[in-house]
Amino acid sequence: MNFITILVTSIFILNFFMAGAVIFLERRDPSATWAWILVLFLIPLVGFILYLIFGQNLTKKRLFFWEDYKKIGVNQLIEEQTNLLAQNKLPLRTREAEIHRDLIYLSLTSNNALLTQDNEIDIFTDGRDKFNRLFHDIREAKDHIHMQYYIFRDDEMGKKLIDLLTEKAKQGVTVRILYDEMGSRRIRKRSFNKLIKAGGMVEVFFPSKIPFINLRVNFRNHRKLVIIDGKIGYVGGFNVGDEYLGLNKKFGYWRDTHLRIQGNAVHAIQIRFILDWNQASNRHDIYYEEKYFPKTFHSGKIPIQIVTSGPDSEAEHIKNGYIKMITSAKKSILIQTPYFIPDASILDALRIAALSGIDVQIMIPNKPDHMFVYWATMSYIGELLKVGAKVFIYDNGFVHAKMIVVDKNAASVGTANIDVRSFRLNFEVNAFMYDGPTAEKLVEVFEKDMEVSRELTYEQYLQRPIIIRFKESISRLLSPIL
């Protein structure tokens, strides 16, 4: 009895000090603080272990450093663009860029997101189309292929891609693959043995230092990037695997959005890859070489900023960009996201927009990818339905697209969902585009998806069973740490 008393007392004291650390040392968002305190005291010992794994804070750690960053002149270009924008003297090639000058300034000054205005974009919404084009570009590669994915499956698609990359490595093309350990936990590095034997290089982001235990598992590199010869860049929602071709029976057809970019925005994508690669690599660091940033003239006319965010940063750059887009809208806001768990700032911005008469439309999947996240999503959806927003449930499989379009004049596509994890815990990357024709193409994509979706009305939402309301309440309570 004395032993049990001592154990219970020790756990209580430990929880007390952990709660104090969460409150006074971590300085988290209040909602996340309360969620962790709830977990610590409701499941004392397990809660402590969960906090050690999922509750770490990276905001004070500098993870990415690349001295050669200065050699490509980016710092100078950022300073010049900042000064010109502040003086209203930077020539902007599109009317849409002029409209969103303040958003451009925000991302430039807070995230060093250089504006490039010579880009051309191809939009992919089908996995087969995206991978057919990617495989074609890989076959045409002459110098290097840089590839980064959150999920890399060891299935038929993954094997075909590794085989093709192995062929290119044998031809003398430099091949680098970076994948996230948590997202790609089902693949082993030995799956890349033939690629490595052919000269390819493979690294893992935040690998486990102890077998089966990873204290950084909560911080996932959710980015999906490909750079080919420094001239072609891919960014968007598709990972590597058969499911992204619609071959998974659970999800069915996989609807995502991915961009193929040509122009100087590719240099920004290249920089992001190099920073991530050098952080993960102890043996294959990338140093400055002109071939990674070729000076080529491109006739594209689309202004783009590549904006990144992660848990190592004090600011939530992509979320701030979303809020700025929402608050600038005058007519319409279209959002596609597989998970909708906004914090108070995003939720208030959307609520105010809807109450102001702006046409707010949100499209979400009809099936859960992660159960708690799905029920939390439905709880927040109800709040927007109440103020007049329109919600569509995608019924043709699983919609995984991360897209926002405002007023048919600006859009963002990338890897960041509308949820707390993407804003605060994941390493993400989005392309912000200021071009009417591009925005209108994405609106057309949304409207085509509406044909295989059903609208969820507020009246229908109110009729959900009590058990569903209970699941929503519990999931919403935990949403700040999902």
Coordinates of C-alpha atoms in Angstrom, one line a residue:
M1 CA 0.0 0.0 0.0
N2 CA 2.9 2.4 0.8
F3 CA 4.5 1.7 -2.5
I4 CA 1.2 2.5 -4.4
T5 CA 0.8 5.6 -2.4
I6 CA 4.4 6.7 -3.2
L7 CA 3.9 5.9 -6.9
V8 CA 0.6 7.8 -7.2
T9 CA 2.1 10.8 -5.3
S10 CA 5.2 10.7 -7.5
I11 CA 3.1 10.7 -10.7
F12 CA 0.9 13.5 -9.4
I13 CA 4.1 15.6 -8.6
L14 CA 5.6 14.8 -12.0
N15 CA 2.4 15.9 -13.7
F16 CA 2.3 19.1 -11.7
F17 CA 5.8 20.0 -12.8
M18 CA 5.0 19.0 -16.4
A19 CA 1.9 21.2 -16.4
G20 CA 4.0 24.0 -15.1
A21 CA 6.5 23.5 -17.9
V22 CA 3.7 23.6 -20.5
I23 CA 2.2 26.8 -19.0
F24 CA 5.3 28.9 -18.0
L25 CA 8.2 27.6 -20.2
E26 CA 6.7 26.5 -23.5
R27 CA 4.5 29.6 -23.9
R28 CA 2.2 27.7 -26.2
D29 CA -1.1 28.7 -27.7
P30 CA -3.7 28.7 -24.9
S31 CA -5.9 26.1 -26.6
A32 CA -2.9 23.7 -27.0
T33 CA -1.9 24.4 -23.4
W34 CA -5.3 23.4 -22.0
A35 CA -5.4 20.3 -24.2
W36 CA -2.0 19.1 -22.9
I37 CA -3.0 19.8 -19.3
L38 CA -6.1 17.8 -19.9
V39 CA -4.1 14.8 -21.3
L40 CA -1.6 15.0 -18.4
F41 CA -4.1 14.8 -15.7
L42 CA -6.7 12.5 -17.2
I43 CA -4.1 9.8 -18.2
P44 CA -1.2 10.7 -15.8
L45 CA 1.6 8.3 -16.8
V46 CA 0.6 7.8 -20.4
G47 CA 0.0 11.5 -20.7
F48 CA 3.6 12.2 -19.6
I49 CA 5.0 9.8 -22.2
L50 CA 2.8 11.3 -24.9
Y51 CA 4.0 14.8 -24.0
L52 CA 7.6 13.7 -24.3
I53 CA 7.0 12.4 -27.8
F54 CA 4.4 14.8 -29.1
G55 CA 4.8 17.9 -27.0
Q56 CA 8.2 19.2 -27.8
N57 CA 8.7 22.7 -29.0
L58 CA 11.2 23.5 -31.9
T59 CA 10.6 27.2 -32.2
K60 CA 13.8 28.2 -30.5
K61 CA 16.0 25.8 -32.6
R62 CA 17.6 26.8 -35.8
L63 CA 17.4 23.7 -38.0
F64 CA 18.3 25.0 -41.4
F65 CA 21.5 26.8 -42.3
W66 CA 23.1 27.2 -45.7
E67 CA 26.0 29.5 -46.0
D68 CA 26.0 29.3 -49.8
Y69 CA 22.5 31.0 -49.7
K70 CA 24.3 34.3 -50.1
K71 CA 26.2 33.2 -53.2
I72 CA 23.1 33.1 -55.4
G73 CA 22.3 36.7 -54.5
V74 CA 18.9 36.0 -52.8
N75 CA 19.6 38.2 -49.8
Q76 CA 20.3 41.1 -52.1
L77 CA 17.2 40.5 -54.2
I78 CA 15.0 40.3 -51.1
E79 CA 16.3 43.6 -49.8
E80 CA 15.8 45.2 -53.2
Q81 CA 12.3 43.9 -53.6
T82 CA 11.4 44.9 -50.0
N83 CA 12.6 48.5 -50.6
L84 CA 10.8 48.8 -53.9
L85 CA 7.6 47.4 -52.5
A86 CA 7.7 49.7 -49.5
Q87 CA 8.1 52.6 -51.9
N88 CA 5.4 51.3 -54.3
K89 CA 8.0 51.2 -57.1
L90 CA 8.3 47.5 -57.8
P91 CA 6.9 46.8 -61.3
L92 CA 4.2 44.1 -61.0
R93 CA 3.3 42.3 -64.2
T94 CA -0.3 41.4 -63.5
R95 CA -3.3 43.4 -62.2
E96 CA -3.8 40.6 -59.6
A97 CA -0.3 41.1 -58.2
E98 CA -1.1 44.9 -57.8
I99 CA -4.3 44.0 -55.9
H100 CA -2.3 41.7 -53.5
R101 CA 0.7 43.9 -53.2
D102 CA 0.4 43.9 -49.4
L103 CA 0.2 40.0 -49.3
I104 CA 3.4 39.9 -51.4
Y105 CA 5.1 42.3 -49.0
L106 CA 4.0 40.2 -46.0
S107 CA 5.4 37.0 -47.3
L108 CA 8.6 38.7 -48.6
T109 CA 9.4 40.4 -45.3
S110 CA 8.4 37.7 -42.9
N111 CA 9.4 34.6 -44.9
N112 CA 12.0 35.8 -47.4
A113 CA 9.6 34.6 -50.1
L114 CA 11.0 36.3 -53.2
L115 CA 8.5 37.2 -55.9
T116 CA 9.3 35.8 -59.3
Q117 CA 7.2 36.9 -62.3
D118 CA 8.3 34.8 -65.3
N119 CA 6.6 31.5 -64.4
E120 CA 4.5 29.0 -66.3
I121 CA 2.2 26.5 -64.5
D122 CA 0.6 23.2 -65.3
I123 CA -2.1 22.0 -62.9
F124 CA -2.6 18.3 -62.2
T125 CA -5.6 16.9 -60.4
D126 CA -5.2 13.3 -61.4
G127 CA -2.4 11.1 -60.1
R128 CA -1.9 9.3 -63.3
D129 CA -1.5 12.5 -65.3
K130 CA 0.9 13.9 -62.7
F131 CA 3.1 10.9 -62.5
N132 CA 3.1 10.4 -66.3
R133 CA 4.4 13.9 -66.7
L134 CA 6.9 13.5 -63.8
F135 CA 8.3 10.3 -65.3
H136 CA 8.6 12.0 -68.7
D137 CA 10.6 14.9 -67.1
I138 CA 12.8 12.5 -65.2
R139 CA 13.6 10.6 -68.4
E140 CA 14.7 14.0 -70.0
A141 CA 16.8 15.0 -67.0
K142 CA 20.4 15.8 -67.9
D143 CA 22.1 16.9 -64.7
H144 CA 20.2 16.4 -61.4
I145 CA 17.0 15.2 -59.9
H146 CA 16.1 16.3 -56.4
M147 CA 13.0 14.6 -54.9
Q148 CA 11.3 15.1 -51.5
Y149 CA 8.1 13.4 -50.4
Y150 CA 6.4 13.0 -47.0
I151 CA 5.1 9.5 -48.0
F152 CA 7.2 7.2 -50.2
R153 CA 5.6 3.7 -50.6
D154 CA 7.4 0.5 -51.3
D155 CA 4.7 -0.6 -53.7
E156 CA 4.4 -0.9 -57.5
M157 CA 4.5 2.9 -58.0
G158 CA 7.4 3.4 -55.6
K159 CA 9.3 0.5 -57.2
K160 CA 8.8 1.9 -60.8
L161 CA 10.0 5.3 -59.6
I162 CA 13.1 3.9 -57.9
D163 CA 13.9 1.8 -61.1
L164 CA 13.7 4.9 -63.3
L165 CA 15.8 6.9 -60.9
T166 CA 18.3 4.1 -60.8
E167 CA 18.6 4.2 -64.6
K168 CA 19.2 7.9 -64.5
A169 CA 21.9 7.5 -61.8
K170 CA 23.6 5.0 -64.0
Q171 CA 23.6 7.6 -66.8
G172 CA 25.5 10.0 -64.6
V173 CA 22.5 12.1 -63.4
T174 CA 22.8 13.2 -59.8
V175 CA 19.8 11.7 -57.9
R176 CA 18.9 12.8 -54.4
I177 CA 15.8 11.5 -52.5
L178 CA 14.6 12.8 -49.1
Y179 CA 11.7 11.3 -47.3
D180 CA 10.1 11.8 -43.9
E181 CA 10.5 8.9 -41.5
M182 CA 7.0 9.2 -40.0
G183 CA 5.2 9.5 -43.2
S184 CA 7.3 6.8 -44.9
R185 CA 7.5 4.5 -41.9
R186 CA 6.5 1.5 -44.0
I187 CA 9.5 1.8 -46.3
R188 CA 13.1 0.8 -45.4
K189 CA 16.2 2.3 -46.7
R190 CA 17.2 -1.0 -48.2
S191 CA 14.4 -0.5 -50.7
F192 CA 16.7 2.1 -52.3
N193 CA 19.8 -0.2 -52.3
K194 CA 20.0 -0.5 -56.1
L195 CA 19.6 3.3 -56.5
I196 CA 22.3 3.9 -53.9
K197 CA 24.6 1.3 -55.6
A198 CA 24.1 3.2 -58.9
G199 CA 25.3 6.4 -57.2
G200 CA 22.0 7.8 -56.0
M201 CA 21.7 9.4 -52.5
V202 CA 18.9 8.9 -50.0
E203 CA 18.3 10.6 -46.7
V204 CA 15.7 10.5 -44.0
F205 CA 14.2 13.6 -42.3
F206 CA 14.3 13.3 -38.5
P207 CA 15.3 9.6 -38.4
S208 CA 15.0 7.6 -35.2
K209 CA 18.1 7.7 -33.1
I210 CA 16.8 4.8 -31.0
P211 CA 15.0 1.8 -32.8
F212 CA 11.2 2.1 -32.7
I213 CA 11.4 5.4 -30.7
N214 CA 11.5 8.8 -32.2
L215 CA 11.1 11.8 -29.9
R216 CA 10.7 14.1 -32.9
V217 CA 7.9 12.1 -34.5
N218 CA 5.4 14.9 -34.0
F219 CA 7.3 17.2 -36.3
R220 CA 6.8 15.9 -39.8
N221 CA 8.3 17.1 -43.1
H222 CA 5.1 17.2 -45.0
R223 CA 6.6 18.8 -48.1
K224 CA 6.4 17.3 -51.6
L225 CA 9.0 18.7 -54.0
V226 CA 10.7 17.7 -57.1
I227 CA 13.4 19.8 -58.9
I228 CA 14.8 18.6 -62.3
D229 CA 17.9 20.3 -63.6
G230 CA 17.0 23.5 -61.7
K231 CA 14.5 24.3 -64.5
I232 CA 11.3 22.3 -63.6
G233 CA 9.7 22.2 -60.1
Y234 CA 6.8 20.2 -58.7
V235 CA 4.9 21.1 -55.6
G236 CA 1.5 20.0 -54.3
G237 CA -0.4 17.3 -52.5
F238 CA 0.5 14.0 -54.2
N239 CA 2.9 11.6 -52.5
V240 CA 4.4 8.5 -54.0
G241 CA 2.3 5.3 -53.9
D242 CA -0.4 3.3 -55.6
E243 CA -3.2 4.9 -53.5
Y244 CA -2.4 8.2 -55.3
L245 CA -3.4 6.5 -58.6
G246 CA -6.8 5.6 -57.1
L247 CA -5.8 2.0 -56.4
N248 CA -6.6 1.9 -52.7
K249 CA -10.0 0.3 -52.1
K250 CA -10.5 2.3 -48.9
F251 CA -10.2 5.7 -50.5
G252 CA -11.1 4.9 -54.1
Y253 CA -10.3 7.7 -56.6
W254 CA -7.7 10.1 -55.2
R255 CA -8.4 13.8 -56.0
D256 CA -5.5 16.0 -55.3
T257 CA -3.9 19.2 -56.8
H258 CA -0.3 19.5 -57.8
L259 CA 1.7 22.1 -59.8
R260 CA 4.4 21.8 -62.4
I261 CA 6.3 25.1 -62.5
Q262 CA 8.8 26.5 -65.0
G263 CA 10.5 29.8 -64.3
N264 CA 12.5 31.4 -61.6
A265 CA 10.1 30.2 -58.9
V266 CA 12.0 26.8 -59.4
H267 CA 15.0 28.4 -57.8
A268 CA 13.0 29.1 -54.6
I269 CA 11.8 25.4 -54.6
Q270 CA 15.4 24.4 -55.1
I271 CA 16.6 26.4 -52.1
R272 CA 13.9 24.8 -49.9
F273 CA 15.1 21.3 -51.0
I274 CA 18.7 22.1 -50.3
L275 CA 18.0 23.5 -46.8
D276 CA 16.0 20.3 -46.0
W277 CA 18.5 18.0 -47.5
N278 CA 21.5 19.6 -45.7
Q279 CA 19.6 19.4 -42.4
A280 CA 19.0 15.6 -42.9
S281 CA 22.4 14.8 -44.4
N282 CA 25.7 14.2 -42.6
R283 CA 27.6 13.0 -45.6
H284 CA 26.1 14.5 -48.8
D285 CA 25.7 18.2 -48.1
I286 CA 24.9 20.4 -51.2
Y287 CA 27.2 23.4 -51.8
Y288 CA 26.7 26.2 -54.2
E289 CA 27.0 25.2 -57.9
E290 CA 25.6 27.2 -60.7
K291 CA 24.0 24.2 -62.3
Y292 CA 21.4 24.1 -59.4
F293 CA 20.4 27.7 -60.3
P294 CA 20.7 28.0 -64.1
K295 CA 20.2 31.4 -65.6
T296 CA 17.5 30.8 -68.2
F297 CA 15.0 33.1 -69.7
H298 CA 11.4 32.0 -69.5
S299 CA 8.5 33.5 -71.2
G300 CA 5.9 32.8 -68.5
K301 CA 4.0 35.7 -66.9
I302 CA 2.7 34.3 -63.7
P303 CA 3.9 35.9 -60.4
I304 CA 4.6 33.3 -57.7
Q305 CA 5.9 33.3 -54.2
I306 CA 7.1 30.0 -52.6
V307 CA 6.2 30.3 -48.9
T308 CA 7.4 27.8 -46.3
S309 CA 6.6 27.2 -42.7
G310 CA 7.6 24.9 -39.9
P311 CA 7.7 24.3 -36.1
D312 CA 11.1 25.9 -35.9
S313 CA 9.7 29.3 -36.9
E314 CA 8.0 31.8 -34.5
A315 CA 5.5 32.9 -37.2
E316 CA 3.0 30.7 -39.0
H317 CA 3.8 32.0 -42.5
I318 CA 1.4 30.0 -44.6
K319 CA -1.4 30.5 -42.2
N320 CA -0.8 34.2 -42.2
G321 CA -0.9 34.2 -46.0
Y322 CA -4.3 32.4 -45.8
I323 CA -5.7 34.9 -43.4
K324 CA -4.5 37.8 -45.6
M325 CA -6.1 36.2 -48.6
I326 CA -9.4 35.6 -46.7
T327 CA -9.6 39.1 -45.3
S328 CA -8.8 40.7 -48.7
A329 CA -11.7 38.8 -50.5
K330 CA -14.5 41.0 -51.8
K331 CA -16.7 38.4 -53.6
S332 CA -15.7 34.8 -53.1
I333 CA -13.5 32.3 -51.2
L334 CA -13.1 28.7 -52.3
I335 CA -11.3 26.2 -50.2
Q336 CA -10.5 22.5 -50.7
T337 CA -8.9 20.7 -47.8
P338 CA -9.0 17.1 -46.5
Y339 CA -8.8 18.3 -42.9
F340 CA -10.5 21.5 -41.5
I341 CA -9.4 22.2 -38.0
P342 CA -8.8 26.0 -38.0
D343 CA -7.5 28.0 -35.1
A344 CA -9.5 31.0 -33.8
S345 CA -7.8 33.4 -36.3
I346 CA -8.7 31.4 -39.4
L347 CA -12.2 30.5 -38.1
D348 CA -13.0 34.2 -37.2
A349 CA -11.7 35.4 -40.6
L350 CA -13.9 32.9 -42.5
R351 CA -16.9 33.6 -40.2
I352 CA -16.6 37.4 -40.7
A353 CA -16.3 36.9 -44.5
A354 CA -19.4 34.8 -44.6
L355 CA -21.3 37.3 -42.4
S356 CA -20.2 40.1 -44.7
G357 CA -21.9 38.5 -47.7
I358 CA -18.8 37.0 -49.3
D359 CA -19.5 33.6 -51.0
V360 CA -17.5 31.2 -48.8
Q361 CA -17.4 27.6 -50.1
I362 CA -15.5 24.8 -48.5
M363 CA -15.1 21.2 -49.9
I364 CA -14.1 18.3 -47.7
P365 CA -14.0 14.5 -48.1
N366 CA -16.9 12.2 -47.4
K367 CA -14.8 9.7 -45.5
P368 CA -12.2 9.9 -42.7
D369 CA -8.5 9.6 -43.3
H370 CA -7.8 10.0 -39.6
M371 CA -10.9 9.4 -37.4
F372 CA -10.4 12.1 -34.7
V373 CA -9.4 14.6 -37.3
Y374 CA -12.5 13.9 -39.3
W375 CA -14.9 14.4 -36.4
A376 CA -13.1 17.6 -35.4
T377 CA -13.5 18.8 -38.9
M378 CA -17.2 18.3 -38.8
S379 CA -17.5 20.3 -35.6
Y380 CA -15.9 23.4 -37.1
I381 CA -17.8 23.0 -40.4
G382 CA -21.0 23.4 -38.3
E383 CA -19.9 26.8 -37.1
L384 CA -19.4 28.1 -40.7
L385 CA -22.7 26.6 -41.9
K386 CA -24.4 28.5 -39.1
V387 CA -23.2 31.9 -40.6
G388 CA -24.1 31.1 -44.2
A389 CA -21.0 29.4 -45.6
K390 CA -21.6 26.6 -48.1
V391 CA -20.0 23.2 -47.5
F392 CA -19.7 20.4 -50.1
I393 CA -18.9 16.8 -49.4
Y394 CA -16.8 15.2 -52.1
D395 CA -18.3 11.8 -53.0
N396 CA -16.1 10.6 -55.8
G397 CA -13.4 9.1 -53.6
F398 CA -11.0 11.1 -51.4
V399 CA -10.2 14.8 -51.9
H400 CA -6.7 15.6 -50.6
A401 CA -6.2 18.9 -52.4
K402 CA -4.9 21.9 -50.4
M403 CA -6.2 24.9 -52.3
I404 CA -7.6 28.3 -51.6
V405 CA -8.8 30.8 -54.3
V406 CA -10.1 34.3 -53.6
D407 CA -12.0 36.5 -56.0
K408 CA -10.7 34.6 -59.0
N409 CA -7.5 36.6 -58.8
A410 CA -5.2 34.9 -56.3
A411 CA -4.7 31.3 -55.3
S412 CA -2.5 29.1 -53.1
V413 CA -1.7 25.5 -53.7
G414 CA 0.7 23.3 -51.8
T415 CA 1.1 20.9 -48.9
A416 CA -0.6 22.8 -46.0
N417 CA -4.0 21.8 -44.8
I418 CA -6.4 24.1 -43.0
D419 CA -5.5 22.6 -39.6
V420 CA -3.4 23.3 -36.6
R421 CA -0.9 20.6 -37.4
S422 CA 0.0 22.1 -40.8
F423 CA 0.2 25.6 -39.3
R424 CA 2.3 24.8 -36.3
L425 CA 3.8 21.3 -36.3
N426 CA 4.5 20.3 -39.9
F427 CA 7.2 21.6 -42.3
E428 CA 5.1 22.8 -45.2
V429 CA 5.4 24.6 -48.5
N430 CA 2.9 26.5 -50.7
A431 CA 2.9 28.4 -54.0
F432 CA 1.0 31.7 -53.8
M433 CA 0.0 32.8 -57.3
Y434 CA -1.3 36.2 -58.4
D435 CA -2.7 35.6 -61.8
G436 CA -6.4 35.7 -63.0
P437 CA -6.2 32.9 -65.6
T438 CA -4.6 30.5 -63.1
A439 CA -7.1 31.3 -60.4
E440 CA -9.9 30.8 -62.9
K441 CA -8.6 27.4 -63.9
L442 CA -8.6 26.4 -60.2
V443 CA -12.1 27.7 -59.8
E444 CA -13.1 25.5 -62.8
V445 CA -11.5 22.6 -61.0
F446 CA -13.6 23.3 -57.9
E447 CA -16.8 23.6 -59.9
K448 CA -16.1 20.4 -61.7
D449 CA -15.6 18.7 -58.3
M450 CA -19.0 20.1 -57.2
E451 CA -20.6 17.9 -59.9
V452 CA -19.6 14.8 -57.8
S453 CA -20.2 16.4 -54.5
R454 CA -23.3 17.0 -52.3
E455 CA -24.0 20.1 -50.4
L456 CA -24.3 19.8 -46.6
T457 CA -26.9 22.3 -45.3
Y458 CA -27.1 23.6 -41.8
E459 CA -30.5 21.9 -41.4
Q460 CA -29.0 18.6 -42.3
Y461 CA -26.1 19.2 -39.9
L462 CA -28.4 19.8 -37.0
Q463 CA -30.1 16.4 -37.5
R464 CA -26.9 14.4 -36.9
P465 CA -27.3 11.7 -34.1
I466 CA -26.2 12.3 -30.5
I467 CA -23.3 9.8 -30.8
I468 CA -21.9 11.9 -33.7
R469 CA -22.2 15.1 -31.6
F470 CA -20.3 13.3 -28.8
K471 CA -17.5 12.2 -31.1
E472 CA -17.3 15.8 -32.5
S473 CA -17.1 17.3 -29.0
I474 CA -14.3 14.9 -27.8
S475 CA -12.3 15.3 -31.1
R476 CA -12.6 19.1 -31.0
L477 CA -11.3 19.2 -27.4
L478 CA -8.2 17.4 -28.6
S479 CA -8.0 19.3 -31.9
P480 CA -5.1 21.6 -30.8
I481 CA -2.8 18.7 -30.5
L482 CA -4.1 16.3 -33.2

